[in-house]
Short mmCIF file of N, CA and C in Angstrom, two decimals:
data_model
loop_
_atom_site.label_atom_id
_atom_site.label_comp_id
_atom_site.label_asym_id
_atom_site.label_seq_id
_atom_site.Cartn_x
_atom_site.Cartn_y
_atom_site.Cartn_z
N MET A 1 -3.41 -13.55 14.80
CA MET A 1 -2.25 -12.70 14.92
C MET A 1 -0.99 -13.50 15.27
N LYS A 2 -1.16 -14.79 15.54
CA LYS A 2 0.01 -15.60 15.88
C LYS A 2 0.99 -15.69 14.71
N SER A 3 0.48 -15.70 13.50
CA SER A 3 1.36 -15.83 12.34
C SER A 3 2.18 -14.56 12.13
N LEU A 4 1.78 -13.44 12.74
CA LEU A 4 2.53 -12.19 12.62
C LEU A 4 3.66 -12.09 13.62
N LYS A 5 3.79 -13.07 14.50
CA LYS A 5 4.85 -13.05 15.51
C LYS A 5 6.24 -13.05 14.88
N LYS A 6 6.37 -13.64 13.70
CA LYS A 6 7.68 -13.69 13.04
C LYS A 6 8.14 -12.32 12.56
N TYR A 7 7.24 -11.32 12.59
CA TYR A 7 7.59 -9.97 12.18
C TYR A 7 8.03 -9.10 13.36
N SER A 8 8.21 -9.70 14.52
CA SER A 8 8.74 -8.99 15.68
C SER A 8 10.25 -9.18 15.71
N ILE A 9 10.96 -8.07 15.81
CA ILE A 9 12.42 -8.10 15.82
C ILE A 9 12.90 -7.83 17.24
N PRO A 10 13.53 -8.83 17.90
CA PRO A 10 14.09 -8.58 19.24
C PRO A 10 15.39 -7.78 19.11
N PHE A 11 15.40 -6.57 19.65
CA PHE A 11 16.56 -5.70 19.47
C PHE A 11 17.47 -5.63 20.69
N THR A 12 17.05 -6.19 21.83
CA THR A 12 17.87 -6.05 23.05
C THR A 12 19.18 -6.82 22.95
N GLY A 13 19.22 -7.93 22.27
CA GLY A 13 20.45 -8.73 22.18
C GLY A 13 21.35 -8.34 21.02
N LEU A 14 20.91 -7.38 20.21
CA LEU A 14 21.68 -6.99 19.04
C LEU A 14 22.77 -5.99 19.40
N LYS A 15 23.91 -6.10 18.74
CA LYS A 15 25.00 -5.14 18.91
C LYS A 15 24.65 -3.85 18.17
N LEU A 16 25.33 -2.78 18.51
CA LEU A 16 25.14 -1.53 17.78
C LEU A 16 25.59 -1.73 16.34
N GLY A 17 24.88 -1.11 15.39
CA GLY A 17 25.22 -1.26 13.98
C GLY A 17 24.03 -1.75 13.18
N LYS A 18 24.30 -2.15 11.96
CA LYS A 18 23.23 -2.54 11.02
C LYS A 18 23.01 -4.05 11.03
N HIS A 19 21.73 -4.42 10.96
CA HIS A 19 21.32 -5.82 10.94
C HIS A 19 20.25 -5.98 9.87
N GLN A 20 20.29 -7.10 9.14
CA GLN A 20 19.36 -7.35 8.03
C GLN A 20 18.33 -8.41 8.42
N PHE A 21 17.09 -8.15 8.02
CA PHE A 21 15.99 -9.11 8.20
C PHE A 21 15.21 -9.18 6.90
N GLU A 22 14.79 -10.40 6.51
CA GLU A 22 14.06 -10.58 5.26
C GLU A 22 12.77 -11.36 5.52
N TYR A 23 11.74 -10.95 4.78
CA TYR A 23 10.43 -11.59 4.91
C TYR A 23 9.84 -11.79 3.52
N ASP A 24 9.20 -12.95 3.33
CA ASP A 24 8.40 -13.19 2.13
C ASP A 24 6.95 -13.01 2.54
N ILE A 25 6.27 -12.10 1.86
CA ILE A 25 4.91 -11.75 2.23
C ILE A 25 3.96 -12.33 1.19
N GLN A 26 3.07 -13.19 1.66
CA GLN A 26 2.11 -13.88 0.80
C GLN A 26 0.69 -13.54 1.24
N ASP A 27 -0.28 -14.23 0.70
CA ASP A 27 -1.70 -13.98 0.97
C ASP A 27 -2.05 -14.13 2.46
N ASP A 28 -1.42 -15.09 3.15
CA ASP A 28 -1.75 -15.33 4.55
C ASP A 28 -1.43 -14.12 5.44
N PHE A 29 -0.47 -13.30 5.06
CA PHE A 29 -0.15 -12.08 5.81
C PHE A 29 -1.35 -11.14 5.83
N PHE A 30 -1.99 -10.96 4.68
CA PHE A 30 -3.12 -10.04 4.57
C PHE A 30 -4.40 -10.61 5.17
N ASP A 31 -4.48 -11.93 5.33
CA ASP A 31 -5.63 -12.55 5.98
C ASP A 31 -5.73 -12.14 7.45
N GLU A 32 -4.61 -11.75 8.05
CA GLU A 32 -4.58 -11.34 9.45
C GLU A 32 -5.20 -9.96 9.68
N PHE A 33 -5.37 -9.19 8.61
CA PHE A 33 -5.92 -7.84 8.71
C PHE A 33 -7.32 -7.86 8.11
N GLU A 34 -8.31 -7.54 8.93
CA GLU A 34 -9.72 -7.73 8.56
C GLU A 34 -10.16 -6.92 7.34
N TYR A 35 -9.79 -5.66 7.26
CA TYR A 35 -10.28 -4.79 6.19
C TYR A 35 -9.18 -4.42 5.20
N SER A 36 -8.33 -5.33 4.88
CA SER A 36 -7.20 -5.04 4.01
C SER A 36 -7.64 -4.78 2.57
N LEU A 37 -7.06 -3.76 1.96
CA LEU A 37 -7.29 -3.50 0.54
C LEU A 37 -6.67 -4.59 -0.31
N VAL A 38 -5.56 -5.11 0.15
CA VAL A 38 -4.82 -6.15 -0.57
C VAL A 38 -5.23 -7.51 -0.01
N LYS A 39 -5.57 -8.42 -0.89
CA LYS A 39 -5.93 -9.78 -0.47
C LYS A 39 -4.89 -10.79 -0.95
N LYS A 40 -4.33 -10.54 -2.14
CA LYS A 40 -3.35 -11.45 -2.72
C LYS A 40 -2.12 -10.67 -3.14
N ALA A 41 -0.95 -11.22 -2.81
CA ALA A 41 0.30 -10.57 -3.19
C ALA A 41 1.45 -11.56 -3.08
N THR A 42 2.49 -11.27 -3.82
CA THR A 42 3.75 -11.99 -3.72
C THR A 42 4.83 -10.93 -3.60
N LEU A 43 5.28 -10.70 -2.37
CA LEU A 43 6.21 -9.61 -2.10
C LEU A 43 7.41 -10.11 -1.31
N HIS A 44 8.51 -9.39 -1.45
CA HIS A 44 9.72 -9.64 -0.68
C HIS A 44 10.05 -8.36 0.07
N CYS A 45 10.28 -8.48 1.36
CA CYS A 45 10.56 -7.31 2.20
C CYS A 45 11.92 -7.48 2.85
N GLU A 46 12.75 -6.47 2.72
CA GLU A 46 14.05 -6.42 3.40
C GLU A 46 14.01 -5.27 4.40
N VAL A 47 14.34 -5.58 5.64
CA VAL A 47 14.38 -4.56 6.69
C VAL A 47 15.82 -4.46 7.18
N GLU A 48 16.35 -3.25 7.09
CA GLU A 48 17.68 -2.99 7.63
C GLU A 48 17.49 -2.23 8.93
N LEU A 49 17.88 -2.84 10.04
CA LEU A 49 17.76 -2.21 11.34
C LEU A 49 19.12 -1.67 11.75
N ASP A 50 19.21 -0.37 11.94
CA ASP A 50 20.45 0.28 12.37
C ASP A 50 20.26 0.63 13.84
N LYS A 51 20.88 -0.15 14.72
CA LYS A 51 20.75 0.09 16.16
C LYS A 51 21.79 1.09 16.60
N GLN A 52 21.32 2.15 17.25
CA GLN A 52 22.19 3.18 17.79
C GLN A 52 21.94 3.29 19.29
N GLU A 53 22.70 4.13 19.97
CA GLU A 53 22.58 4.28 21.43
C GLU A 53 21.18 4.71 21.86
N THR A 54 20.59 5.67 21.14
CA THR A 54 19.32 6.27 21.58
C THR A 54 18.14 5.95 20.66
N MET A 55 18.39 5.24 19.57
CA MET A 55 17.29 4.98 18.63
C MET A 55 17.57 3.79 17.72
N LEU A 56 16.51 3.37 17.04
CA LEU A 56 16.59 2.37 15.98
C LEU A 56 16.15 3.05 14.70
N ILE A 57 16.90 2.84 13.63
CA ILE A 57 16.49 3.35 12.32
C ILE A 57 16.17 2.12 11.47
N LEU A 58 14.92 2.05 11.00
CA LEU A 58 14.47 0.93 10.19
C LEU A 58 14.29 1.38 8.75
N ASN A 59 14.99 0.75 7.83
CA ASN A 59 14.85 1.03 6.40
C ASN A 59 14.17 -0.17 5.75
N PHE A 60 13.05 0.10 5.10
CA PHE A 60 12.24 -0.95 4.47
C PHE A 60 12.40 -0.89 2.96
N LYS A 61 12.55 -2.05 2.34
CA LYS A 61 12.57 -2.19 0.88
C LYS A 61 11.62 -3.33 0.55
N ILE A 62 10.48 -3.00 -0.08
CA ILE A 62 9.46 -4.00 -0.41
C ILE A 62 9.23 -3.97 -1.91
N ASP A 63 9.33 -5.14 -2.55
CA ASP A 63 9.04 -5.20 -3.99
C ASP A 63 8.35 -6.51 -4.32
N GLY A 64 7.63 -6.48 -5.44
CA GLY A 64 6.88 -7.65 -5.89
C GLY A 64 5.60 -7.23 -6.58
N THR A 65 4.61 -8.12 -6.57
CA THR A 65 3.34 -7.83 -7.23
C THR A 65 2.17 -7.97 -6.25
N ILE A 66 1.20 -7.10 -6.46
CA ILE A 66 -0.05 -7.11 -5.70
C ILE A 66 -1.17 -7.36 -6.71
N ASP A 67 -2.12 -8.23 -6.37
CA ASP A 67 -3.28 -8.44 -7.23
C ASP A 67 -4.35 -7.43 -6.86
N THR A 68 -4.68 -6.57 -7.81
CA THR A 68 -5.75 -5.59 -7.62
C THR A 68 -6.85 -5.89 -8.63
N THR A 69 -7.93 -5.16 -8.53
CA THR A 69 -9.03 -5.32 -9.48
C THR A 69 -9.04 -4.10 -10.39
N CYS A 70 -9.09 -4.33 -11.68
CA CYS A 70 -9.15 -3.23 -12.65
C CYS A 70 -10.47 -2.49 -12.45
N ASP A 71 -10.39 -1.18 -12.30
CA ASP A 71 -11.59 -0.39 -12.07
C ASP A 71 -12.46 -0.23 -13.32
N ARG A 72 -11.95 -0.61 -14.46
CA ARG A 72 -12.72 -0.50 -15.69
C ARG A 72 -13.39 -1.83 -16.06
N CYS A 73 -12.59 -2.90 -16.17
CA CYS A 73 -13.16 -4.17 -16.65
C CYS A 73 -13.39 -5.19 -15.53
N LEU A 74 -13.01 -4.86 -14.29
CA LEU A 74 -13.23 -5.67 -13.09
C LEU A 74 -12.49 -7.00 -13.08
N SER A 75 -11.46 -7.16 -13.90
CA SER A 75 -10.67 -8.39 -13.87
C SER A 75 -9.49 -8.22 -12.90
N GLN A 76 -8.89 -9.36 -12.52
CA GLN A 76 -7.73 -9.32 -11.64
C GLN A 76 -6.53 -8.76 -12.41
N LEU A 77 -5.82 -7.83 -11.78
CA LEU A 77 -4.74 -7.12 -12.44
C LEU A 77 -3.50 -7.16 -11.55
N PRO A 78 -2.38 -7.75 -12.03
CA PRO A 78 -1.16 -7.72 -11.22
C PRO A 78 -0.52 -6.33 -11.28
N GLN A 79 -0.22 -5.79 -10.11
CA GLN A 79 0.35 -4.43 -10.01
C GLN A 79 1.74 -4.54 -9.40
N GLN A 80 2.76 -4.07 -10.11
CA GLN A 80 4.13 -4.07 -9.60
C GLN A 80 4.28 -2.97 -8.56
N VAL A 81 4.96 -3.28 -7.45
CA VAL A 81 5.26 -2.27 -6.44
C VAL A 81 6.74 -2.31 -6.10
N ASP A 82 7.27 -1.15 -5.80
CA ASP A 82 8.66 -1.00 -5.36
C ASP A 82 8.64 0.09 -4.29
N ILE A 83 8.69 -0.31 -3.04
CA ILE A 83 8.48 0.59 -1.91
C ILE A 83 9.78 0.74 -1.14
N THR A 84 10.13 1.98 -0.81
CA THR A 84 11.27 2.27 0.04
C THR A 84 10.80 3.24 1.12
N GLU A 85 10.89 2.85 2.37
CA GLU A 85 10.43 3.68 3.49
C GLU A 85 11.43 3.61 4.63
N GLN A 86 11.34 4.59 5.53
CA GLN A 86 12.19 4.62 6.72
C GLN A 86 11.34 4.95 7.93
N GLN A 87 11.63 4.30 9.05
CA GLN A 87 10.94 4.54 10.31
C GLN A 87 11.97 4.67 11.42
N ILE A 88 11.78 5.63 12.30
CA ILE A 88 12.68 5.85 13.43
C ILE A 88 11.94 5.48 14.71
N ALA A 89 12.63 4.75 15.58
CA ALA A 89 12.09 4.40 16.90
C ALA A 89 13.11 4.87 17.94
N LYS A 90 12.67 5.75 18.85
CA LYS A 90 13.56 6.29 19.88
C LYS A 90 13.29 5.60 21.21
N PHE A 91 14.36 5.46 21.99
CA PHE A 91 14.25 4.91 23.34
C PHE A 91 13.93 6.05 24.29
N SER A 92 12.76 5.99 24.92
CA SER A 92 12.35 7.04 25.85
C SER A 92 11.21 6.52 26.70
N ASP A 93 11.19 6.94 27.97
CA ASP A 93 10.09 6.54 28.85
C ASP A 93 8.88 7.44 28.69
N GLU A 94 9.08 8.61 28.10
CA GLU A 94 8.00 9.56 27.89
C GLU A 94 7.62 9.58 26.41
N PRO A 95 6.33 9.59 26.11
CA PRO A 95 5.93 9.66 24.70
C PRO A 95 6.39 10.96 24.04
N ILE A 96 6.78 10.87 22.80
CA ILE A 96 7.24 12.03 22.04
C ILE A 96 6.05 12.60 21.29
N ASP A 97 5.66 13.84 21.63
CA ASP A 97 4.49 14.47 21.03
C ASP A 97 4.81 15.27 19.78
N GLU A 98 6.03 15.76 19.68
CA GLU A 98 6.36 16.70 18.61
C GLU A 98 6.30 16.11 17.21
N ASP A 99 6.51 14.83 17.10
CA ASP A 99 6.54 14.22 15.77
C ASP A 99 5.81 12.88 15.81
N GLU A 100 4.73 12.76 15.07
CA GLU A 100 3.94 11.53 15.07
C GLU A 100 4.63 10.39 14.33
N GLU A 101 5.63 10.71 13.55
CA GLU A 101 6.30 9.70 12.73
C GLU A 101 7.30 8.86 13.52
N ILE A 102 7.58 9.23 14.77
CA ILE A 102 8.58 8.53 15.56
C ILE A 102 7.89 7.59 16.54
N ILE A 103 8.34 6.34 16.57
CA ILE A 103 7.84 5.35 17.52
C ILE A 103 8.64 5.49 18.81
N THR A 104 7.96 5.42 19.94
CA THR A 104 8.64 5.50 21.23
C THR A 104 8.74 4.10 21.83
N LEU A 105 9.95 3.72 22.24
CA LEU A 105 10.18 2.42 22.87
C LEU A 105 10.60 2.67 24.32
N GLY A 106 9.91 2.06 25.26
CA GLY A 106 10.23 2.21 26.68
C GLY A 106 11.32 1.24 27.11
N LYS A 107 11.73 1.36 28.38
CA LYS A 107 12.80 0.50 28.89
C LYS A 107 12.35 -0.95 29.03
N ASN A 108 11.04 -1.19 29.07
CA ASN A 108 10.53 -2.55 29.17
C ASN A 108 10.32 -3.21 27.80
N ASP A 109 10.46 -2.45 26.72
CA ASP A 109 10.31 -3.00 25.38
C ASP A 109 11.59 -3.72 24.96
N HIS A 110 11.41 -4.94 24.45
CA HIS A 110 12.56 -5.74 24.05
C HIS A 110 12.54 -6.11 22.56
N GLU A 111 11.40 -5.82 21.91
CA GLU A 111 11.28 -6.12 20.49
C GLU A 111 10.39 -5.08 19.83
N ILE A 112 10.54 -4.98 18.52
CA ILE A 112 9.71 -4.05 17.75
C ILE A 112 8.96 -4.86 16.70
N ASP A 113 7.66 -4.63 16.62
CA ASP A 113 6.80 -5.34 15.67
C ASP A 113 6.72 -4.53 14.38
N VAL A 114 7.19 -5.10 13.29
CA VAL A 114 7.20 -4.38 12.01
C VAL A 114 6.05 -4.81 11.09
N ALA A 115 5.20 -5.74 11.53
CA ALA A 115 4.09 -6.22 10.68
C ALA A 115 3.14 -5.08 10.34
N GLY A 116 2.78 -4.26 11.30
CA GLY A 116 1.88 -3.14 11.05
C GLY A 116 2.46 -2.13 10.10
N LEU A 117 3.77 -1.89 10.23
CA LEU A 117 4.44 -0.94 9.33
C LEU A 117 4.46 -1.48 7.90
N ILE A 118 4.80 -2.75 7.75
CA ILE A 118 4.84 -3.36 6.42
C ILE A 118 3.45 -3.31 5.78
N TYR A 119 2.43 -3.66 6.56
CA TYR A 119 1.05 -3.63 6.09
C TYR A 119 0.67 -2.23 5.63
N GLU A 120 1.01 -1.23 6.42
CA GLU A 120 0.68 0.16 6.09
C GLU A 120 1.38 0.61 4.81
N TYR A 121 2.67 0.32 4.69
CA TYR A 121 3.42 0.74 3.50
C TYR A 121 2.87 0.11 2.23
N ILE A 122 2.47 -1.16 2.31
CA ILE A 122 1.93 -1.85 1.14
C ILE A 122 0.57 -1.27 0.75
N ASN A 123 -0.30 -1.05 1.72
CA ASN A 123 -1.63 -0.53 1.41
C ASN A 123 -1.59 0.90 0.90
N VAL A 124 -0.64 1.69 1.36
CA VAL A 124 -0.51 3.05 0.86
C VAL A 124 0.01 3.03 -0.59
N ALA A 125 0.76 2.01 -0.95
CA ALA A 125 1.31 1.91 -2.31
C ALA A 125 0.29 1.45 -3.35
N VAL A 126 -0.85 0.95 -2.89
CA VAL A 126 -1.89 0.51 -3.84
C VAL A 126 -2.43 1.75 -4.55
N PRO A 127 -2.45 1.73 -5.88
CA PRO A 127 -2.96 2.90 -6.61
C PRO A 127 -4.42 3.17 -6.30
N PHE A 128 -4.78 4.44 -6.25
CA PHE A 128 -6.16 4.83 -5.97
C PHE A 128 -7.09 4.33 -7.07
N ILE A 129 -6.62 4.43 -8.31
CA ILE A 129 -7.38 3.93 -9.46
C ILE A 129 -6.49 2.94 -10.20
N SER A 130 -6.95 1.72 -10.35
CA SER A 130 -6.20 0.69 -11.06
C SER A 130 -6.89 0.39 -12.38
N VAL A 131 -6.17 0.57 -13.47
CA VAL A 131 -6.69 0.21 -14.79
C VAL A 131 -5.59 -0.50 -15.57
N CYS A 132 -6.01 -1.34 -16.50
CA CYS A 132 -5.06 -2.05 -17.35
C CYS A 132 -4.28 -1.04 -18.19
N ASP A 133 -2.99 -1.30 -18.38
CA ASP A 133 -2.15 -0.37 -19.14
C ASP A 133 -2.63 -0.18 -20.57
N ASN A 134 -2.65 -1.26 -21.33
CA ASN A 134 -3.12 -1.23 -22.71
C ASN A 134 -4.49 -1.88 -22.73
N GLU A 135 -5.51 -1.07 -22.62
CA GLU A 135 -6.86 -1.57 -22.49
C GLU A 135 -7.22 -2.53 -23.62
N GLY A 136 -7.57 -3.76 -23.26
CA GLY A 136 -7.97 -4.77 -24.22
C GLY A 136 -6.81 -5.53 -24.83
N GLU A 137 -5.58 -5.08 -24.60
CA GLU A 137 -4.40 -5.71 -25.20
C GLU A 137 -3.71 -6.70 -24.27
N THR A 138 -3.99 -6.64 -22.97
CA THR A 138 -3.30 -7.50 -22.02
C THR A 138 -4.06 -8.80 -21.82
N PRO A 139 -3.37 -9.88 -21.41
CA PRO A 139 -4.05 -11.17 -21.27
C PRO A 139 -5.06 -11.21 -20.13
N TYR A 140 -4.97 -10.29 -19.17
CA TYR A 140 -5.90 -10.32 -18.04
C TYR A 140 -7.08 -9.37 -18.21
N CYS A 141 -7.17 -8.64 -19.31
CA CYS A 141 -8.32 -7.76 -19.56
C CYS A 141 -9.57 -8.60 -19.86
N ASP A 142 -10.70 -8.14 -19.38
CA ASP A 142 -11.98 -8.78 -19.67
C ASP A 142 -12.56 -8.07 -20.90
N LYS A 143 -12.28 -8.63 -22.06
CA LYS A 143 -12.68 -8.00 -23.33
C LYS A 143 -14.20 -7.89 -23.47
N GLU A 144 -14.90 -8.86 -22.95
CA GLU A 144 -16.36 -8.85 -23.03
C GLU A 144 -16.92 -7.67 -22.22
N MET A 145 -16.37 -7.42 -21.06
CA MET A 145 -16.83 -6.30 -20.23
C MET A 145 -16.50 -4.96 -20.91
N LEU A 146 -15.32 -4.86 -21.52
CA LEU A 146 -14.93 -3.62 -22.21
C LEU A 146 -15.87 -3.33 -23.38
N GLU A 147 -16.26 -4.37 -24.12
CA GLU A 147 -17.19 -4.18 -25.24
C GLU A 147 -18.55 -3.68 -24.73
N LYS A 148 -19.02 -4.23 -23.62
CA LYS A 148 -20.29 -3.78 -23.03
C LYS A 148 -20.20 -2.31 -22.63
N LEU A 149 -19.10 -1.94 -21.96
CA LEU A 149 -18.92 -0.55 -21.52
C LEU A 149 -18.89 0.40 -22.71
N ASN A 150 -18.18 0.01 -23.76
CA ASN A 150 -18.11 0.86 -24.95
C ASN A 150 -19.47 1.00 -25.63
N SER A 151 -20.25 -0.07 -25.65
CA SER A 151 -21.57 0.02 -26.29
C SER A 151 -22.50 0.92 -25.48
N PHE A 152 -22.42 0.87 -24.16
CA PHE A 152 -23.25 1.74 -23.32
C PHE A 152 -22.85 3.20 -23.46
N SER A 153 -21.56 3.47 -23.54
CA SER A 153 -21.12 4.86 -23.65
C SER A 153 -21.47 5.43 -25.02
N ALA A 154 -21.44 4.62 -26.08
CA ALA A 154 -21.81 5.10 -27.42
C ALA A 154 -23.30 5.43 -27.47
N ASN A 155 -24.13 4.60 -26.85
CA ASN A 155 -25.58 4.87 -26.84
C ASN A 155 -25.90 6.11 -26.02
N GLY A 156 -25.20 6.31 -24.95
CA GLY A 156 -25.45 7.46 -24.08
C GLY A 156 -25.14 8.77 -24.77
N GLU A 157 -24.13 8.82 -25.61
CA GLU A 157 -23.74 10.07 -26.29
C GLU A 157 -24.77 10.46 -27.35
N GLN A 158 -25.37 9.48 -28.02
CA GLN A 158 -26.32 9.79 -29.09
C GLN A 158 -27.62 10.35 -28.54
N SER A 159 -28.09 9.85 -27.42
CA SER A 159 -29.39 10.26 -26.90
C SER A 159 -29.29 11.45 -25.95
N GLU A 160 -28.09 11.91 -25.65
CA GLU A 160 -27.92 13.01 -24.71
C GLU A 160 -28.34 14.34 -25.33
N GLN A 161 -29.22 15.05 -24.65
CA GLN A 161 -29.66 16.35 -25.11
C GLN A 161 -29.15 17.39 -24.13
N THR A 162 -28.87 18.60 -24.65
CA THR A 162 -28.36 19.64 -23.78
C THR A 162 -29.50 20.30 -23.03
N ASP A 163 -29.17 20.79 -21.87
CA ASP A 163 -30.12 21.49 -21.02
C ASP A 163 -30.27 22.92 -21.56
N PRO A 164 -31.47 23.37 -21.92
CA PRO A 164 -31.66 24.70 -22.51
C PRO A 164 -31.26 25.84 -21.57
N ARG A 165 -31.17 25.61 -20.30
CA ARG A 165 -30.76 26.66 -19.37
C ARG A 165 -29.32 27.09 -19.58
N TRP A 166 -28.50 26.25 -20.20
CA TRP A 166 -27.09 26.57 -20.43
C TRP A 166 -26.89 27.37 -21.72
N ASP A 167 -27.88 27.46 -22.56
CA ASP A 167 -27.75 28.17 -23.85
C ASP A 167 -27.34 29.63 -23.66
N ALA A 168 -27.84 30.29 -22.66
CA ALA A 168 -27.48 31.70 -22.41
C ALA A 168 -26.01 31.85 -22.13
N LEU A 169 -25.42 30.92 -21.40
CA LEU A 169 -23.97 30.96 -21.14
C LEU A 169 -23.17 30.70 -22.40
N ARG A 170 -23.64 29.79 -23.24
CA ARG A 170 -22.92 29.49 -24.47
C ARG A 170 -22.87 30.72 -25.37
N LYS A 171 -23.96 31.50 -25.40
CA LYS A 171 -24.01 32.71 -26.24
C LYS A 171 -23.01 33.76 -25.73
N MET A 172 -22.76 33.77 -24.40
CA MET A 172 -21.82 34.75 -23.82
C MET A 172 -20.39 34.49 -24.28
N ASN A 173 -20.01 33.22 -24.47
CA ASN A 173 -18.66 32.85 -24.87
C ASN A 173 -18.38 33.18 -26.33
N LYS A 174 -19.40 33.38 -27.13
CA LYS A 174 -19.19 33.59 -28.56
C LYS A 174 -18.97 35.03 -28.89
#
């Protein structure tokens, strides 16, 4: 977790107003998180911190590519991401229960760690199902695997027989 120390923003010495912070996020960032969905990425993150009297408003802009695995051919697939998120942190000695989206900062807090937020935003942006756009046409598609899948699906359709219990329902639709 020592390498994540650079993602802590000390806000006590900052003047009121907007401040910019930039981070280049590479593979070593994701190595710090044990069960990360993302293992390889080349991303650029811009954090705009707007310091106000009673709160901090953090605006995140993350863009670049994440290496995912194609769910069809199992090859490595570069996935473009463009993430825009906002996080609010309020200064208060009492935890705020009404809204889970707000971070509470006490009077003893002098910095805010944005590594966890960046990690969360990136992992949420990973598509649930990743497949190559033009199947078999891209340079990273595994054509051999696609041919195997197609041959198995063609054989399965020919030998598939219908269950006779459904025949009564089919007659009702006619």
